[in-house]
Coordinates of C-alpha atoms in Angstrom, one line a residue:
Chain A
X1227 CA 75.5 -31.4 1.3
X1228 CA 76.0 -33.2 4.9
X1229 CA 73.1 -33.0 7.1
X1230 CA 72.8 -32.9 10.8
X1231 CA 70.0 -35.6 11.3
X1232 CA 68.1 -36.8 14.3
X1233 CA 66.5 -40.3 13.3
X1234 CA 64.2 -42.6 15.4
X1235 CA 63.9 -40.2 18.2
X1236 CA 61.0 -41.9 20.3
X1237 CA 58.9 -39.6 22.2
X1238 CA 55.9 -40.5 24.4
X1239 CA 52.2 -38.9 24.0
X1240 CA 53.2 -36.7 26.7
X1241 CA 56.3 -35.6 25.1
X1242 CA 59.2 -37.4 27.2
X1243 CA 62.0 -38.7 25.5
X1244 CA 63.5 -40.4 28.4
X1245 CA 62.2 -41.8 31.8
X1246 CA 63.5 -40.6 35.2
X1247 CA 66.0 -41.7 37.1
X1248 CA 68.7 -43.2 34.6
X1249 CA 71.4 -45.6 35.9
X1250 CA 73.0 -48.4 34.7
X1251 CA 69.9 -50.5 34.9
X1252 CA 67.7 -48.2 33.2
X1253 CA 69.6 -46.8 30.3
X1254 CA 66.5 -44.7 29.2
X1255 CA 65.5 -44.3 32.7
X1256 CA 62.3 -45.6 34.4
X1257 CA 59.8 -46.8 31.9
X1258 CA 61.7 -45.2 28.9
X1259 CA 62.1 -48.6 27.3
X1260 CA 58.3 -48.4 26.2
X1261 CA 59.4 -45.8 24.0
X1262 CA 61.3 -48.2 22.2
X1263 CA 58.6 -50.9 21.9
X1264 CA 58.1 -50.1 18.0
X1265 CA 61.7 -50.6 17.2
X1266 CA 62.3 -53.9 18.9
X1267 CA 60.6 -56.0 16.5
X1268 CA 62.2 -54.2 13.4
X1269 CA 64.7 -56.5 11.1
X1270 CA 66.9 -53.6 11.7
X1271 CA 67.0 -54.2 15.4
X1272 CA 67.3 -57.5 15.6
X1273 CA 70.2 -57.6 13.2
X1274 CA 72.1 -55.3 15.2
X1275 CA 71.2 -56.6 18.7
X1276 CA 69.0 -59.7 18.7
X1277 CA 71.6 -62.0 17.3
X1278 CA 68.8 -63.4 15.0
X1279 CA 69.5 -64.1 11.5
X1280 CA 69.2 -61.9 8.3
X1281 CA 65.2 -63.2 8.3
X1282 CA 64.5 -62.4 11.6
X1283 CA 62.1 -59.4 12.6
X1284 CA 59.5 -57.7 10.9
X1285 CA 59.9 -55.5 7.8
X1286 CA 57.7 -52.5 6.7
X1287 CA 57.6 -48.8 7.8
X1288 CA 58.7 -49.3 11.5
X1289 CA 61.9 -50.9 9.9
X1290 CA 62.2 -48.5 7.3
X1291 CA 62.3 -45.8 9.4
X1292 CA 64.9 -47.6 11.8
X1293 CA 67.0 -48.5 8.6
X1294 CA 67.0 -45.0 7.2
X1295 CA 68.5 -44.3 10.6
X1296 CA 71.7 -45.8 9.4
X1297 CA 72.1 -44.7 6.1
X1298 CA 74.3 -42.7 4.8
X1299 CA 75.6 -41.7 8.6
X1300 CA 79.4 -40.8 8.8
X1301 CA 79.5 -40.0 12.2
X1302 CA 77.6 -39.5 15.5
X1303 CA 77.1 -37.0 18.6
X1304 CA 75.8 -38.1 21.5
X1305 CA 75.4 -36.5 24.9
X1306 CA 77.1 -38.1 27.5
X1307 CA 74.3 -39.7 29.4
X1308 CA 73.8 -41.9 25.7
X1309 CA 77.0 -42.9 26.6
X1310 CA 76.6 -43.9 30.3
X1311 CA 75.4 -43.4 33.4
X1312 CA 78.5 -41.9 35.1
X1313 CA 78.2 -38.0 36.0
X1314 CA 81.4 -35.8 36.7
X1315 CA 84.9 -36.9 36.5
X1316 CA 85.3 -40.4 34.8
X1317 CA 86.5 -42.5 38.3
X1318 CA 88.6 -45.0 35.9
X1319 CA 88.3 -46.0 32.6
X1320 CA 85.9 -49.1 33.3
X1321 CA 83.2 -48.0 31.5
X1322 CA 82.8 -48.5 27.7
X1323 CA 79.4 -47.5 27.0
X1324 CA 76.3 -49.3 27.2
X1325 CA 76.3 -51.8 24.4
X1326 CA 79.3 -54.2 24.9
X1327 CA 82.6 -54.6 23.0
X1328 CA 80.8 -54.1 19.4
X1329 CA 78.6 -51.2 19.7
X1330 CA 76.0 -50.3 17.0
X1331 CA 77.5 -47.5 15.4
X1332 CA 80.6 -48.8 13.3
X1333 CA 81.7 -45.2 12.5
X1334 CA 83.3 -42.5 15.0
X1335 CA 81.1 -41.2 18.0
X1336 CA 81.7 -37.9 19.4
X1337 CA 80.4 -37.9 23.1
X1338 CA 79.9 -34.3 24.5
X1339 CA 81.3 -34.3 28.3
X1340 CA 83.0 -31.9 30.3
X1341 CA 85.8 -34.3 31.3
X1342 CA 88.4 -35.6 29.1
X1343 CA 89.0 -38.8 27.9
X1344 CA 91.3 -40.6 25.3
X1345 CA 89.6 -42.0 22.4
X1346 CA 88.1 -45.5 22.6
X1347 CA 88.4 -47.9 20.1
X1348 CA 85.9 -50.5 20.1
X1349 CA 85.5 -53.3 17.6
X1350 CA 83.3 -53.2 14.5
X1351 CA 84.5 -49.7 13.5
X1352 CA 83.3 -47.7 16.5
X1353 CA 85.6 -45.1 18.2
X1354 CA 84.4 -43.1 21.1
X1355 CA 86.0 -39.4 20.9
X1356 CA 85.2 -37.5 23.9
X1357 CA 84.8 -33.6 23.2
X1358 CA 85.1 -31.2 25.9
X1359 CA 85.1 -28.1 23.7
X1360 CA 80.9 -28.1 23.1
X1361 CA 78.3 -28.8 20.5
X1362 CA 80.2 -27.1 17.7
X1363 CA 83.7 -28.6 18.0
X1364 CA 81.7 -31.9 18.2
X1365 CA 79.9 -31.0 15.0
X1366 CA 83.1 -29.9 13.3
X1367 CA 85.1 -32.8 14.1
X1368 CA 82.3 -35.1 13.3
X1369 CA 81.7 -33.4 9.6
X1370 CA 85.4 -33.8 9.1
X1371 CA 85.4 -37.3 9.6
X1372 CA 82.2 -38.1 8.2
X1373 CA 83.6 -36.7 4.9
X1374 CA 80.5 -36.0 2.8
X1375 CA 78.0 -38.0 4.8
X1376 CA 75.5 -37.0 7.2
X1377 CA 76.2 -36.7 11.1
X1378 CA 73.4 -38.4 12.9
X1379 CA 72.5 -36.7 16.4
X1380 CA 71.5 -39.5 18.6
X1381 CA 70.5 -37.6 21.9
X1382 CA 69.5 -37.3 24.9
X1383 CA 67.1 -34.8 25.2
X1384 CA 69.0 -31.9 26.2
X1385 CA 71.6 -32.2 23.5
X1386 CA 69.2 -32.5 20.9
X1387 CA 68.1 -29.2 22.2
X1388 CA 71.0 -27.6 22.3
X1389 CA 72.0 -28.4 18.7
X1390 CA 68.0 -27.3 17.9
X1391 CA 68.2 -23.9 19.4
X1392 CA 71.7 -23.2 17.8
X1393 CA 70.1 -23.9 14.3
X1394 CA 72.3 -26.7 13.5
X1395 CA 69.8 -29.8 13.0
X1396 CA 68.5 -30.5 9.7
X1397 CA 66.1 -32.9 10.1
X1398 CA 64.3 -34.6 12.9
X1399 CA 62.2 -37.9 13.1
X1400 CA 60.0 -38.4 15.9
X1401 CA 58.6 -41.6 16.6
X1402 CA 55.7 -41.0 18.6
X1403 CA 54.8 -43.9 21.1
X1404 CA 51.4 -44.5 22.4
X1405 CA 52.2 -44.3 25.9
X1406 CA 52.5 -41.8 28.7
X1407 CA 55.8 -41.5 31.1
X1408 CA 54.6 -38.7 33.4
X1409 CA 58.2 -37.9 34.4
X1410 CA 61.6 -37.7 32.6
X1411 CA 63.1 -35.7 30.1
X1412 CA 60.7 -33.7 28.4
X1413 CA 61.4 -32.5 25.1
X1414 CA 58.9 -29.8 24.1
X1415 CA 57.2 -26.6 26.2
X1416 CA 60.1 -24.2 25.3
X1417 CA 61.3 -25.0 22.0
X1418 CA 59.4 -23.4 19.1
X1419 CA 60.4 -25.7 16.1
X1420 CA 58.4 -23.3 13.5
X1421 CA 60.1 -20.4 14.4
X1422 CA 63.4 -22.5 13.9
X1423 CA 62.3 -23.1 10.5
X1424 CA 61.1 -26.7 10.8
X1425 CA 58.0 -28.3 8.6
X1426 CA 56.7 -31.3 8.0
X1427 CA 57.8 -33.5 5.5
X1428 CA 56.6 -36.8 6.2
X1429 CA 53.9 -38.5 8.4
X1430 CA 52.9 -41.8 8.5
X1431 CA 51.6 -44.2 11.6
X1432 CA 51.8 -47.8 12.3
X1433 CA 50.2 -49.8 14.8
X1434 CA 53.1 -49.2 17.0
X1435 CA 54.0 -45.6 16.6
X1436 CA 53.4 -42.8 14.6
X1437 CA 56.5 -41.1 12.5
X1438 CA 56.3 -37.6 11.8
X1439 CA 59.8 -35.8 10.0
X1440 CA 60.3 -32.2 10.0
X1441 CA 63.1 -30.5 8.0
X1442 CA 64.2 -27.3 8.3
X1443 CA 63.4 -24.7 5.5
Chain B
X311 CA 28.0 -44.6 36.5
X312 CA 28.3 -41.1 35.0
X313 CA 31.8 -40.2 33.9
X314 CA 33.9 -37.0 33.3
X315 CA 35.2 -37.1 30.1
X316 CA 37.6 -35.7 27.5
X317 CA 37.0 -36.4 23.9
X318 CA 38.4 -35.5 20.3
X319 CA 41.2 -33.2 22.6
X320 CA 43.6 -32.5 19.6
X321 CA 47.4 -31.5 20.4
X322 CA 50.2 -30.9 18.2
X323 CA 53.3 -33.2 17.9
X324 CA 54.9 -30.6 20.5
X325 CA 51.9 -30.8 22.6
X326 CA 50.3 -27.6 22.4
X327 CA 46.4 -27.7 22.6
X328 CA 46.0 -24.6 21.5
X329 CA 48.2 -21.5 19.5
X330 CA 48.8 -18.1 21.0
X331 CA 47.3 -14.9 21.0
X332 CA 43.8 -16.1 21.0
X333 CA 41.3 -13.6 20.0
X334 CA 37.6 -13.2 18.3
X335 CA 39.4 -13.9 15.0
X336 CA 41.4 -16.8 16.4
X337 CA 39.4 -19.1 18.6
X338 CA 42.0 -21.8 19.1
X339 CA 44.9 -19.3 18.7
X340 CA 47.3 -18.1 16.2
X341 CA 48.0 -21.5 14.1
X342 CA 45.5 -23.7 16.1
X343 CA 43.2 -24.5 13.5
X344 CA 45.7 -27.1 12.1
X345 CA 45.0 -29.2 15.1
X346 CA 41.5 -30.1 14.3
X347 CA 42.3 -30.8 10.3
X348 CA 41.0 -34.3 11.1
X349 CA 37.4 -33.4 12.5
X350 CA 37.0 -30.8 9.6
X351 CA 36.4 -33.3 6.9
X352 CA 34.3 -35.8 9.0
X353 CA 30.5 -36.2 8.5
X354 CA 30.0 -35.4 12.4
X355 CA 31.6 -32.4 11.7
X356 CA 30.0 -31.6 8.5
X357 CA 26.5 -32.2 9.7
X358 CA 27.3 -30.0 12.8
X359 CA 28.7 -27.2 11.4
X360 CA 29.1 -27.7 7.3
X361 CA 25.3 -27.0 6.6
X362 CA 25.8 -30.4 4.3
X363 CA 23.4 -33.4 4.1
X364 CA 23.4 -36.3 6.1
X365 CA 25.5 -38.0 3.3
X366 CA 28.3 -35.1 3.3
X367 CA 31.8 -35.8 5.0
X368 CA 33.9 -38.9 5.7
X369 CA 33.1 -41.8 7.8
X370 CA 35.6 -44.1 9.5
X371 CA 38.0 -44.0 12.3
X372 CA 38.4 -40.0 12.6
X373 CA 34.4 -39.9 11.9
X374 CA 33.7 -42.5 14.6
X375 CA 35.9 -40.4 17.2
X376 CA 34.4 -37.1 16.4
X377 CA 30.6 -39.0 16.9
X378 CA 31.7 -40.2 20.0
X379 CA 32.4 -37.5 21.7
X380 CA 28.7 -36.7 21.7
X381 CA 27.1 -40.0 22.7
X382 CA 25.5 -39.8 26.1
X383 CA 26.6 -36.7 27.0
X384 CA 24.2 -34.9 29.3
X385 CA 26.4 -31.6 29.8
X386 CA 29.5 -29.9 29.0
X387 CA 31.7 -28.0 31.2
X388 CA 33.9 -25.4 29.4
X389 CA 36.5 -22.8 30.5
X390 CA 35.6 -19.2 29.9
X391 CA 38.1 -18.9 26.9
X392 CA 36.3 -21.6 25.4
X393 CA 33.4 -19.4 25.5
X394 CA 34.8 -16.3 24.3
X395 CA 37.9 -14.2 23.6
X396 CA 36.3 -11.5 26.6
X397 CA 38.9 -11.4 29.8
X398 CA 37.9 -9.9 32.9
X399 CA 34.2 -8.4 33.6
X400 CA 31.6 -9.0 30.9
X401 CA 31.3 -5.1 29.2
X402 CA 27.9 -6.1 28.4
X403 CA 25.6 -9.1 27.0
X404 CA 26.3 -8.8 23.3
X405 CA 29.0 -11.8 23.2
X406 CA 26.9 -15.3 23.1
X407 CA 29.8 -17.5 22.0
X408 CA 31.8 -18.5 19.3
X409 CA 28.7 -20.8 17.4
X410 CA 26.1 -18.3 16.3
X411 CA 22.5 -18.8 17.8
X412 CA 22.5 -22.6 17.5
X413 CA 25.4 -24.1 19.0
X414 CA 26.4 -27.6 18.9
X415 CA 25.9 -28.7 22.4
X416 CA 22.2 -29.2 22.6
X417 CA 22.1 -29.5 26.4
X418 CA 23.5 -27.4 29.6
X419 CA 26.9 -26.2 29.3
X420 CA 28.6 -24.8 32.3
X421 CA 31.1 -22.2 31.6
X422 CA 33.8 -21.4 34.5
X423 CA 34.3 -18.0 35.4
X424 CA 35.0 -15.4 37.8
X425 CA 32.3 -12.9 36.4
X426 CA 28.8 -13.9 36.9
X427 CA 26.5 -13.5 34.3
X428 CA 22.5 -14.5 33.8
X429 CA 22.3 -18.1 32.0
X430 CA 21.8 -17.8 28.2
X431 CA 19.5 -19.8 26.5
X432 CA 20.4 -20.3 22.9
X433 CA 18.1 -22.3 20.2
X434 CA 18.7 -26.4 19.9
X435 CA 18.4 -27.1 23.5
X436 CA 22.3 -25.1 24.6
X437 CA 21.9 -23.3 27.6
X438 CA 25.0 -21.3 28.4
X439 CA 25.4 -21.4 32.5
X440 CA 28.1 -18.9 34.0
X441 CA 29.6 -20.9 37.2
X442 CA 32.1 -18.6 39.6
X443 CA 32.3 -21.3 42.4
X444 CA 35.1 -23.3 41.0
X445 CA 35.6 -26.5 39.2
X446 CA 33.9 -28.3 41.7
X447 CA 30.7 -26.7 41.6
X448 CA 30.2 -27.0 38.0
X449 CA 30.9 -30.3 37.6
X450 CA 28.3 -31.1 40.7
X451 CA 25.8 -28.7 38.8
X452 CA 26.7 -30.4 35.5
X453 CA 26.2 -34.0 37.1
X454 CA 22.7 -33.1 38.4
X455 CA 21.4 -31.9 34.8
X456 CA 23.0 -34.9 32.8
X457 CA 21.1 -37.0 35.4
X458 CA 23.3 -40.2 34.8
X459 CA 24.9 -39.4 31.2
X460 CA 28.4 -38.5 30.9
X461 CA 29.5 -34.8 31.5
X462 CA 31.9 -33.9 28.7
X463 CA 34.9 -31.6 29.3
X464 CA 35.7 -29.4 26.4
X465 CA 38.7 -27.7 27.5
X466 CA 40.9 -25.5 27.4
X467 CA 44.2 -26.6 28.4
X468 CA 44.0 -25.0 31.9
X469 CA 40.7 -26.2 32.6
X470 CA 41.3 -29.8 31.7
X471 CA 44.5 -29.6 33.7
X472 CA 42.7 -28.6 36.7
X473 CA 40.4 -31.3 36.5
X474 CA 43.1 -34.0 36.0
X475 CA 44.9 -32.6 38.9
X476 CA 41.9 -32.9 40.9
X477 CA 41.4 -36.4 40.3
X478 CA 38.2 -36.0 38.7
X479 CA 38.7 -37.1 34.6
X480 CA 37.7 -40.6 34.0
X481 CA 38.9 -40.7 30.5
X482 CA 40.9 -38.7 27.7
X483 CA 40.6 -39.2 24.1
X484 CA 43.9 -37.0 22.5
X485 CA 43.8 -36.6 18.7
X486 CA 47.8 -36.1 18.1
X487 CA 47.7 -34.0 14.9
X488 CA 50.8 -34.3 12.9
X489 CA 51.7 -30.5 12.9
X490 CA 54.0 -28.4 15.3
X491 CA 53.1 -25.2 16.8
X492 CA 55.8 -24.2 18.9
X493 CA 53.6 -21.6 21.2
X494 CA 50.5 -21.6 22.7
X495 CA 49.0 -23.7 25.7
X496 CA 51.0 -26.3 26.5
X497 CA 49.4 -29.4 27.7
X498 CA 52.2 -31.3 29.1
X499 CA 55.4 -31.0 31.0
X500 CA 54.3 -30.8 34.7
X501 CA 51.1 -33.0 34.6
X502 CA 51.8 -36.9 35.3
X503 CA 49.2 -38.8 34.0
X504 CA 50.5 -42.1 35.0
X505 CA 50.8 -40.9 39.0
X506 CA 47.1 -39.6 38.4
X507 CA 45.9 -43.6 37.5
X508 CA 45.9 -43.1 33.4
X509 CA 46.4 -46.0 31.5
X510 CA 45.9 -46.5 27.5
X511 CA 42.7 -47.9 26.4
X512 CA 43.1 -47.5 23.0
X513 CA 45.2 -46.4 20.0
X514 CA 44.4 -45.9 16.3
X515 CA 46.1 -44.0 13.9
X516 CA 44.8 -42.5 10.6
X517 CA 46.4 -40.5 8.1
X518 CA 44.9 -37.6 9.8
X519 CA 45.4 -38.3 13.4
X520 CA 46.6 -40.7 16.1
X521 CA 43.9 -41.5 18.4
X522 CA 45.0 -42.3 22.1
X523 CA 42.5 -43.1 25.1
X524 CA 43.7 -43.2 28.5
X525 CA 41.6 -44.3 31.2
X526 CA 41.8 -43.7 34.7
X527 CA 41.9 -47.0 36.7

């Protein structure tokens, strides 16, 4: 059964999933990079972004969680701000995502937006599809191409909240970073995850993050 | 220098410091006890509440944090709901706190309330003083009796937030419990701790909780 999963979703102690003032220089907002310190040193991240060889980066719990996020994933869904800093109509087609020519997805990625755009084929198997019909359409299309594999919901905060409230998320893994952000995209406060059926299925902490997985009954 | 400290303040992954619907049967609200599972097994808690001998309960990191909360504390400050479930004027003087005849404080405790009441002397050195003049008056009186020792701010959420916003808290220790509450007293979301000068001074996790201490510059 294909699941809709959130993996490696990093939040601060004070519940922020991104800092404020996202722009081209600050893809996860001011101060937001601190949320991801647990992942930067892992072998999974280093292989994908670091340009290191197969033996670069740490193994262990943090790496296992980072790696697990790519297991059995047939498609991704992203909110538009996860794709780029542009708001409103596309001024041109110059913006091709945060990741360069070869993004780390290697499968179809469905980007939620109010502004239509032709699919964008990148190197390495990633194809960005721009979905203007809302979260249900994006999930239906992602499930179709995933062909039995899971769909990973990458973020951001508002997109994950929408899918959670619609009762569509099966599993969510939080990596709690030992930092405060103070401002930005707050994840909790009006989101009742127990009422939505979530129960803890895993809990393990490292020196860099506390990993907690909640699964929907 | 006498500090105003928050110790062993337990929060859920989703940022709640207590569950909803506090009443006489649910001192920390519905589901709120799950926040404190990390402390119940510790030697410090067992000595204070468990009736066990000196060797009952676990030692180690969780116990160290529980014990540290009582070191060098000369007075406490509590919001009224930390003292009891009664709202509005005191109907009579029958309510004497959640803790029985010998509360675990053993020093003067200043209870913030809008409804005056004579001091209440308990066994073991605890004296509850009811302060109607607000947070600054409570802190001044607590500092005076603490005579150079620290003042511990016990909670609840609204009381700690008030002291934080007033710039009066020097140190706050969060114990993040690996649970969701979904509803209740939410601690974060409109509280910018970095802007208030807080920086992380400690981070260590156990199987039961993630401990993070923030200290004001």
